[in-house]
Short mmCIF file of C-alpha atoms and ligand atoms in Angstrom, two decimals:
data_model
loop_
_atom_site.label_atom_id
_atom_site.label_comp_id
_atom_site.label_asym_id
_atom_site.label_seq_id
_atom_site.Cartn_x
_atom_site.Cartn_y
_atom_site.Cartn_z
CA MET A 263 -0.01 -0.03 0.01
CA THR A 264 1.52 3.24 -1.03
CA GLY A 265 -1.39 5.59 -0.82
CA LEU A 266 -3.27 7.30 -3.67
CA PRO A 267 -1.98 9.98 -6.07
CA GLN A 268 -2.77 13.56 -5.65
CA PRO A 269 -5.39 15.06 -7.82
CA SER A 270 -4.43 17.85 -10.26
CA ALA A 271 -3.37 21.02 -8.74
CA GLU A 272 -6.34 23.02 -9.87
CA LEU A 273 -8.56 20.53 -8.14
CA GLY A 274 -6.65 20.44 -4.90
CA LEU A 275 -7.14 24.14 -4.43
CA ARG A 276 -10.86 24.10 -4.70
CA GLU A 277 -13.86 22.92 -2.88
CA GLY A 278 -16.79 21.65 -4.99
CA TYR A 279 -20.00 23.66 -5.33
CA HIS A 280 -22.67 22.83 -2.60
CA SER A 281 -25.82 24.24 -1.40
CA PRO A 282 -26.52 23.05 2.12
CA GLN A 283 -29.60 20.92 2.36
CA VAL A 284 -31.31 20.88 5.62
CA ASP A 285 -34.54 19.02 6.49
CA VAL A 286 -37.18 21.75 6.60
CA GLU A 287 -40.73 22.21 5.55
CA VAL A 288 -40.18 25.35 3.40
CA ARG A 289 -37.25 25.20 0.98
CA LEU A 290 -36.49 28.45 -0.72
CA ASN A 291 -32.73 28.01 -1.12
CA THR A 292 -31.95 26.67 -4.68
CA ASN A 293 -34.21 28.65 -6.96
CA GLU A 294 -36.20 25.53 -8.10
CA SER A 295 -39.67 26.10 -9.24
CA PRO A 296 -42.27 25.03 -6.51
CA TYR A 297 -44.39 23.65 -9.36
CA PRO A 298 -43.86 20.19 -10.94
CA PRO A 299 -44.47 19.69 -14.67
CA PRO A 300 -48.08 19.09 -15.57
CA PRO A 301 -49.73 15.59 -15.47
CA GLU A 302 -50.20 15.88 -19.29
CA TRP A 303 -46.46 16.01 -19.77
CA TYR A 304 -45.96 12.81 -17.63
CA GLU A 305 -48.57 11.19 -19.78
CA ALA A 306 -47.12 12.30 -22.99
CA LEU A 307 -43.67 10.96 -21.86
CA ALA A 308 -45.11 7.69 -20.74
CA GLY A 309 -46.91 7.32 -24.09
CA GLU A 310 -43.50 7.60 -25.90
CA LEU A 311 -41.39 5.49 -23.49
CA GLY A 312 -42.48 2.25 -25.06
CA ASP A 313 -41.07 3.30 -28.47
CA ILE A 314 -37.66 4.25 -27.20
CA ALA A 315 -35.22 1.60 -28.04
CA LEU A 316 -32.96 1.80 -24.93
CA ASN A 317 -30.77 -1.12 -26.27
CA ARG A 318 -29.60 1.52 -28.89
CA TYR A 319 -27.52 4.62 -28.38
CA PRO A 320 -29.37 7.87 -28.45
CA ASP A 321 -29.48 10.12 -31.47
CA ARG A 322 -26.22 11.78 -31.00
CA GLU A 323 -27.26 15.02 -32.68
CA ALA A 324 -30.45 15.23 -30.57
CA THR A 325 -32.09 16.13 -33.94
CA ARG A 326 -35.82 16.39 -32.86
CA LEU A 327 -35.05 18.02 -29.47
CA ARG A 328 -32.93 20.67 -31.16
CA GLY A 329 -35.41 21.17 -33.85
CA ALA A 330 -38.21 21.69 -31.34
CA LEU A 331 -36.19 24.14 -29.40
CA ALA A 332 -35.08 25.90 -32.46
CA GLN A 333 -38.67 26.34 -33.53
CA TRP A 334 -39.74 27.51 -30.11
CA HIS A 335 -37.06 30.29 -30.26
CA GLY A 336 -37.37 31.07 -33.86
CA VAL A 337 -33.75 30.18 -34.71
CA GLY A 338 -32.12 27.44 -36.89
CA ALA A 339 -31.62 23.90 -35.44
CA ALA A 340 -27.89 24.29 -36.28
CA GLN A 341 -27.94 27.17 -33.69
CA VAL A 342 -28.93 24.90 -30.72
CA PHE A 343 -26.66 22.73 -28.55
CA ALA A 344 -28.19 20.79 -25.64
CA ALA A 345 -26.55 19.13 -22.76
CA ASN A 346 -27.15 17.77 -19.20
CA GLY A 347 -28.06 20.86 -17.50
CA SER A 348 -26.86 24.28 -18.48
CA ASN A 349 -23.85 23.65 -16.13
CA GLU A 350 -22.64 20.95 -18.56
CA VAL A 351 -23.42 23.46 -21.48
CA LEU A 352 -21.10 25.96 -19.73
CA GLN A 353 -18.44 23.29 -19.15
CA CYS A 354 -18.45 22.52 -22.91
CA ILE A 355 -18.20 26.18 -23.69
CA TYR A 356 -15.23 26.46 -21.43
CA LEU A 357 -13.60 23.36 -22.88
CA ALA A 358 -14.00 24.76 -26.33
CA TYR A 359 -13.13 28.37 -25.86
CA GLY A 360 -11.24 28.53 -22.46
CA GLY A 361 -8.45 26.44 -21.19
CA PRO A 362 -4.83 26.96 -20.34
CA GLY A 363 -3.41 30.24 -21.71
CA ARG A 364 -6.76 31.82 -22.14
CA LYS A 365 -8.85 34.20 -20.01
CA VAL A 366 -12.42 34.59 -19.05
CA LEU A 367 -13.80 37.85 -17.78
CA ILE A 368 -16.25 37.39 -14.91
CA PHE A 369 -18.27 40.24 -12.99
CA GLU A 370 -18.54 39.36 -9.37
CA PRO A 371 -20.74 38.69 -7.46
CA THR A 372 -22.26 36.16 -9.80
CA TYR A 373 -23.12 32.51 -10.25
CA ALA A 374 -20.29 30.58 -8.47
CA LEU A 375 -20.17 27.98 -11.18
CA HIS A 376 -18.81 30.42 -13.70
CA SER A 377 -15.44 30.71 -11.90
CA HIS A 378 -15.58 27.14 -10.60
CA ILE A 379 -15.74 25.70 -14.15
CA ALA A 380 -13.02 28.15 -15.17
CA HIS A 381 -10.66 26.75 -12.48
CA LEU A 382 -11.56 23.16 -13.42
CA THR A 383 -10.69 23.78 -17.10
CA GLY A 384 -7.63 25.82 -16.29
CA THR A 385 -9.00 28.89 -17.77
CA GLU A 386 -7.47 32.16 -16.13
CA VAL A 387 -10.17 34.21 -14.39
CA VAL A 388 -10.00 37.97 -14.68
CA GLN A 389 -12.44 39.24 -11.93
CA ALA A 390 -14.10 42.54 -12.48
CA PRO A 391 -16.52 44.27 -9.99
CA ARG A 392 -20.03 45.17 -10.67
CA ALA A 393 -21.49 48.66 -10.25
CA GLY A 394 -23.20 49.64 -7.01
CA ASP A 395 -26.60 48.44 -8.34
CA PHE A 396 -24.96 45.02 -9.24
CA SER A 397 -25.26 45.69 -12.98
CA VAL A 398 -22.26 45.33 -15.23
CA ASP A 399 -20.84 48.77 -16.05
CA ALA A 400 -20.46 48.82 -19.78
CA THR A 401 -17.49 51.26 -19.75
CA VAL A 402 -15.61 49.16 -17.24
CA ALA A 403 -16.38 45.93 -19.11
CA VAL A 404 -15.33 47.45 -22.62
CA GLU A 405 -12.01 48.65 -21.07
CA LEU A 406 -11.28 45.27 -19.50
CA VAL A 407 -12.15 43.44 -22.72
CA ARG A 408 -9.57 45.76 -24.68
CA LYS A 409 -6.98 45.52 -22.05
CA GLU A 410 -7.11 41.72 -21.00
CA ARG A 411 -8.20 40.25 -24.45
CA PRO A 412 -10.20 37.55 -22.84
CA ALA A 413 -11.25 34.42 -24.93
CA MET A 414 -14.56 34.47 -23.10
CA VAL A 415 -16.72 37.11 -21.30
CA MET A 416 -19.37 35.67 -18.82
CA LEU A 417 -22.58 37.55 -18.33
CA CYS A 418 -25.59 36.48 -16.34
CA SER A 419 -28.90 38.04 -17.02
CA PRO A 420 -30.80 38.30 -14.68
CA ASN A 421 -27.81 37.77 -12.43
CA ASN A 422 -27.69 35.10 -9.79
CA PRO A 423 -27.59 35.91 -6.78
CA THR A 424 -28.63 39.56 -7.12
CA GLY A 425 -31.60 39.35 -9.63
CA THR A 426 -30.18 42.22 -11.77
CA PRO A 427 -30.73 42.06 -15.52
CA GLU A 428 -28.14 43.45 -17.85
CA LYS A 429 -29.07 46.06 -20.34
CA ARG A 430 -29.32 45.08 -23.98
CA GLU A 431 -26.98 48.01 -24.70
CA THR A 432 -24.39 46.67 -22.34
CA VAL A 433 -24.40 43.28 -24.17
CA LEU A 434 -24.18 45.12 -27.47
CA GLU A 435 -21.26 47.24 -26.18
CA ILE A 436 -19.28 44.29 -24.99
CA LEU A 437 -19.98 42.44 -28.18
CA ASP A 438 -18.62 45.27 -30.09
CA ALA A 439 -15.47 45.63 -28.01
CA ALA A 440 -14.95 41.82 -28.23
CA ALA A 441 -15.17 42.08 -31.97
CA GLY A 442 -15.18 38.41 -32.54
CA GLU A 443 -12.10 37.75 -30.41
CA ALA A 444 -14.00 36.70 -27.44
CA LEU A 445 -17.10 34.63 -27.04
CA VAL A 446 -19.78 36.54 -25.05
CA VAL A 447 -21.85 34.16 -22.96
CA VAL A 448 -25.11 35.28 -21.43
CA ASP A 449 -26.35 32.84 -18.86
CA GLU A 450 -30.16 33.19 -18.99
CA ALA A 451 -31.12 30.47 -16.46
CA TYR A 452 -33.78 32.93 -15.29
CA GLY A 453 -34.46 34.44 -18.70
CA GLN A 454 -38.19 33.77 -18.84
CA PHE A 455 -38.69 35.65 -15.60
CA ALA A 456 -37.06 38.84 -17.11
CA SER A 457 -38.28 41.59 -19.29
CA TRP A 458 -35.89 40.94 -22.20
CA SER A 459 -33.68 38.23 -23.57
CA ALA A 460 -30.39 38.23 -25.58
CA ILE A 461 -31.59 35.36 -27.79
CA ASP A 462 -32.94 37.93 -30.33
CA LEU A 463 -29.21 39.06 -30.76
CA VAL A 464 -27.87 35.57 -31.69
CA ALA A 465 -26.78 35.29 -35.32
CA ASP A 466 -24.12 33.30 -37.06
CA ASP A 467 -21.75 36.22 -37.33
CA VAL A 468 -22.14 37.45 -33.77
CA ALA A 469 -19.94 35.97 -31.08
CA LEU A 470 -22.76 35.43 -28.58
CA ALA A 471 -23.99 32.31 -26.89
CA VAL A 472 -27.15 32.49 -24.65
CA VAL A 473 -27.45 29.69 -22.21
CA ARG A 474 -30.85 28.42 -20.89
CA THR A 475 -32.02 25.68 -18.57
CA TYR A 476 -35.04 23.52 -17.86
CA SER A 477 -34.13 23.62 -14.20
CA LYS A 478 -35.81 26.87 -13.11
CA THR A 479 -38.77 28.10 -15.36
CA TRP A 480 -39.75 24.69 -16.61
CA GLY A 481 -39.91 23.14 -13.09
CA MET A 482 -37.60 20.39 -14.32
CA ALA A 483 -34.43 20.61 -12.15
CA GLY A 484 -34.54 16.85 -11.80
CA LEU A 485 -34.36 16.24 -15.58
CA ARG A 486 -30.87 17.85 -15.98
CA LEU A 487 -31.33 19.51 -19.35
CA GLY A 488 -30.03 22.88 -20.58
CA TYR A 489 -29.01 24.32 -23.98
CA THR A 490 -27.45 27.30 -25.66
CA VAL A 491 -28.65 29.25 -28.68
CA ALA A 492 -25.41 30.24 -30.45
CA PRO A 493 -23.84 30.75 -33.91
CA SER A 494 -23.89 27.36 -35.74
CA PRO A 495 -20.15 27.24 -36.00
CA VAL A 496 -19.92 27.56 -32.23
CA VAL A 497 -22.60 24.77 -31.90
CA GLU A 498 -20.47 22.63 -34.25
CA VAL A 499 -17.43 23.12 -31.97
CA LEU A 500 -19.43 22.34 -28.77
CA GLY A 501 -20.54 19.04 -30.45
CA ARG A 502 -16.82 18.15 -30.65
CA VAL A 503 -16.06 18.62 -26.98
CA ALA A 504 -19.14 16.94 -25.59
CA LEU A 505 -18.81 13.37 -24.90
CA PRO A 506 -20.36 10.96 -27.49
CA TYR A 507 -23.98 10.28 -26.71
CA HIS A 508 -23.90 12.58 -23.70
CA LEU A 509 -27.65 13.25 -23.96
CA ASP A 510 -29.84 10.11 -23.36
CA SER A 511 -32.92 9.23 -25.34
CA LEU A 512 -35.44 9.66 -22.54
CA LYS A 513 -34.12 13.20 -21.85
CA GLN A 514 -34.27 14.17 -25.47
CA ALA A 515 -37.85 13.03 -25.58
CA ALA A 516 -38.84 14.66 -22.19
CA GLY A 517 -37.25 18.12 -23.21
CA ARG A 518 -38.99 18.01 -26.63
CA LEU A 519 -42.39 17.02 -25.15
CA ALA A 520 -42.10 19.79 -22.50
CA LEU A 521 -42.35 22.49 -25.27
CA GLN A 522 -45.89 21.23 -25.94
CA PHE A 523 -46.91 22.43 -22.52
CA SER A 524 -45.37 25.89 -22.61
CA ALA A 525 -48.65 27.53 -21.69
CA HIS A 526 -48.43 25.71 -18.31
CA MET A 527 -44.94 26.92 -17.74
CA GLU A 528 -45.83 30.46 -18.62
CA ALA A 529 -48.68 30.47 -16.31
CA HIS A 530 -46.29 29.38 -13.46
CA VAL A 531 -43.83 32.06 -14.46
CA SER A 532 -46.46 34.75 -14.22
CA ALA A 533 -47.67 33.44 -10.86
CA ILE A 534 -44.11 33.51 -9.61
CA VAL A 535 -43.52 37.03 -10.91
CA SER A 536 -46.53 38.29 -8.93
CA GLU A 537 -45.47 36.47 -5.87
CA ARG A 538 -41.93 38.06 -6.32
CA GLN A 539 -43.63 41.46 -6.12
CA ARG A 540 -45.42 40.51 -2.94
CA LEU A 541 -42.05 39.34 -1.33
CA VAL A 542 -40.37 42.57 -2.32
CA ASP A 543 -43.33 44.70 -1.13
CA GLU A 544 -43.62 42.77 2.18
CA LEU A 545 -39.82 42.67 2.84
CA SER A 546 -39.66 46.48 2.20
CA ARG A 547 -41.95 46.96 5.19
CA LEU A 548 -39.28 45.27 7.51
CA ASP A 549 -35.90 46.59 8.65
CA VAL A 550 -34.10 45.14 5.67
CA ASP A 551 -32.60 46.39 2.31
CA VAL A 552 -34.31 44.71 -0.63
CA TRP A 553 -32.98 44.56 -4.26
CA PRO A 554 -35.30 44.79 -7.36
CA SER A 555 -35.20 41.26 -8.97
CA GLU A 556 -36.13 40.04 -12.52
CA ALA A 557 -35.62 36.45 -11.57
CA ASN A 558 -37.43 33.91 -9.14
CA PHE A 559 -35.61 35.02 -6.03
CA VAL A 560 -35.01 38.12 -4.04
CA LEU A 561 -31.77 39.43 -2.54
CA TRP A 562 -32.14 41.18 0.78
CA ARG A 563 -30.12 42.23 3.80
CA PRO A 564 -31.20 42.56 7.43
CA ARG A 565 -29.94 45.98 8.55
CA LYS A 566 -29.48 45.38 12.21
CA LYS A 567 -28.92 41.55 12.54
CA GLY A 568 -26.22 39.41 11.12
CA ALA A 569 -27.30 37.26 8.03
CA SER A 570 -26.10 34.00 9.37
CA GLN A 571 -27.97 34.55 12.62
CA VAL A 572 -31.18 35.42 10.66
CA TRP A 573 -30.62 32.31 8.50
CA GLN A 574 -30.30 30.06 11.56
CA GLU A 575 -33.52 31.57 13.19
CA LEU A 576 -35.35 30.98 9.88
CA VAL A 577 -34.19 27.34 9.96
CA GLY A 578 -35.46 27.22 13.42
CA ARG A 579 -38.90 28.08 11.91
CA SER A 580 -38.55 25.32 9.23
CA VAL A 581 -37.78 27.80 6.42
CA LEU A 582 -34.64 27.46 4.49
CA VAL A 583 -33.12 30.39 2.48
CA ARG A 584 -29.65 30.82 1.05
CA ASP A 585 -26.92 32.41 3.18
CA ILE A 586 -24.71 34.06 0.60
CA SER A 587 -23.25 36.46 3.11
CA SER A 588 -19.70 34.83 2.84
CA ALA A 589 -19.44 35.46 -0.96
CA PRO A 590 -17.34 38.47 -2.00
CA GLY A 591 -19.33 41.70 -2.16
CA LEU A 592 -22.35 40.16 -0.47
CA ALA A 593 -21.60 40.59 3.13
CA GLY A 594 -24.95 40.52 5.19
CA TYR A 595 -27.11 39.26 2.32
CA LEU A 596 -29.48 36.39 2.18
CA ARG A 597 -31.38 35.16 -1.08
CA THR A 598 -34.89 33.90 -0.86
CA THR A 599 -36.36 31.80 -3.80
CA VAL A 600 -39.93 32.70 -4.68
CA GLY A 601 -41.95 29.65 -3.82
CA ALA A 602 -45.66 28.80 -3.96
CA PRO A 603 -47.99 31.41 -2.16
CA GLU A 604 -48.27 29.35 1.05
CA GLU A 605 -44.56 28.88 1.18
CA ASN A 606 -43.86 32.69 0.76
CA SER A 607 -46.46 33.36 3.48
CA ARG A 608 -44.62 31.05 5.76
CA PHE A 609 -41.25 32.76 4.89
CA LEU A 610 -42.73 36.24 5.36
CA ALA A 611 -44.30 35.25 8.77
CA ALA A 612 -41.01 33.67 9.99
CA VAL A 613 -38.79 36.64 8.87
CA THR A 614 -41.22 39.19 10.41
CA GLU A 615 -40.96 37.27 13.70
CA VAL A 616 -37.13 36.98 13.42
CA LEU A 617 -36.61 40.72 12.87
CA SER A 618 -39.07 42.11 15.32
C1 PLP B 918 -29.56 27.47 -11.57
C2 PLP B 918 -28.64 28.02 -12.50
C3 PLP B 918 -28.08 27.37 -13.59
C4 PLP B 918 -28.73 25.98 -13.84
O1 PLP B 918 -27.78 24.97 -13.90
P1 PLP B 918 -28.45 23.62 -14.51
O2 PLP B 918 -27.24 22.74 -14.63
O3 PLP B 918 -29.21 23.81 -15.78
O4 PLP B 918 -29.51 23.03 -13.40
C5 PLP B 918 -27.36 28.01 -14.45
N1 PLP B 918 -26.97 29.15 -14.39
C6 PLP B 918 -27.38 30.01 -13.29
C7 PLP B 918 -26.98 31.37 -13.17
C8 PLP B 918 -28.25 29.37 -12.41
O5 PLP B 918 -28.63 30.13 -11.33
#
């Protein structure tokens, strides 16, 4: 016995990505949808199951799924790449456009996976701060793109964990500065909750990839399916870094069939958007700072009590939110996912008690 070899240096330095799971009644910590997919979707999937030849490898090109997504977005099927969750989409983008000797520009605070996957793929991270309102300052971004010449620029709109959308103008200015040298990625995991989408800007001669997921708006976090709408040459490259047959047959069918029930998803999105307003309004009456959000969560900060203490006292009332107060630039902050009305009421009652 001589022991085990050390993992690569990049890995040794970093912890994995975890959201603590605690056994509580009201879970408002991971931005999932409170609503499962409709029974009609389960029926449609069950109806197709018998026809899926699981002894055969899946359609490697995911032709029908990509065709359905392309139609849904009004783009070409060659402009859609799908993978196991948008995290895997991002990993493929990093493998293809990042890597050793290349830089990615990331505006903090943002989704932790953007820098995590950068480290895993040996991509150098250039960290840039956000403006006071948590938006990306276009002037700062353009300067950094010119100075650092990154291979990738990561944007997140609306941004997790702040809920801030980027302006269309900001994306256009960054694209202009990148001038085809950098791939601009807009992570739109919360895109359907927002007032605009960058998908309209995607074209084969524009270095823009917009990433979407089934995990949040579609209420299908358990399915692990995400995709990007990007120039077809980019999609072709992503197909080369993905593992062969990475997307199983069941998932391809499930994701395609979901699009037939989009009215159901959209109704839930509007319900969540109006509940989001209720959370913001009610929180504003308490001794907390609340940030406007275009996503399915709300960023807030107790003014007189520490975030971790408030988090703990909420857990004591069987309500779990996300304590993000240890992230850089987010001292004192908590993030609450918008849940079903009764869950939000439970949260509001608990937080009112804790802060009074
Ligand atoms: C939740 C989230 C994702 C989703 O990742 P999946 O792998 O699709 O579940 C991606 N980006 C952001 C910013 C998120 O908050």
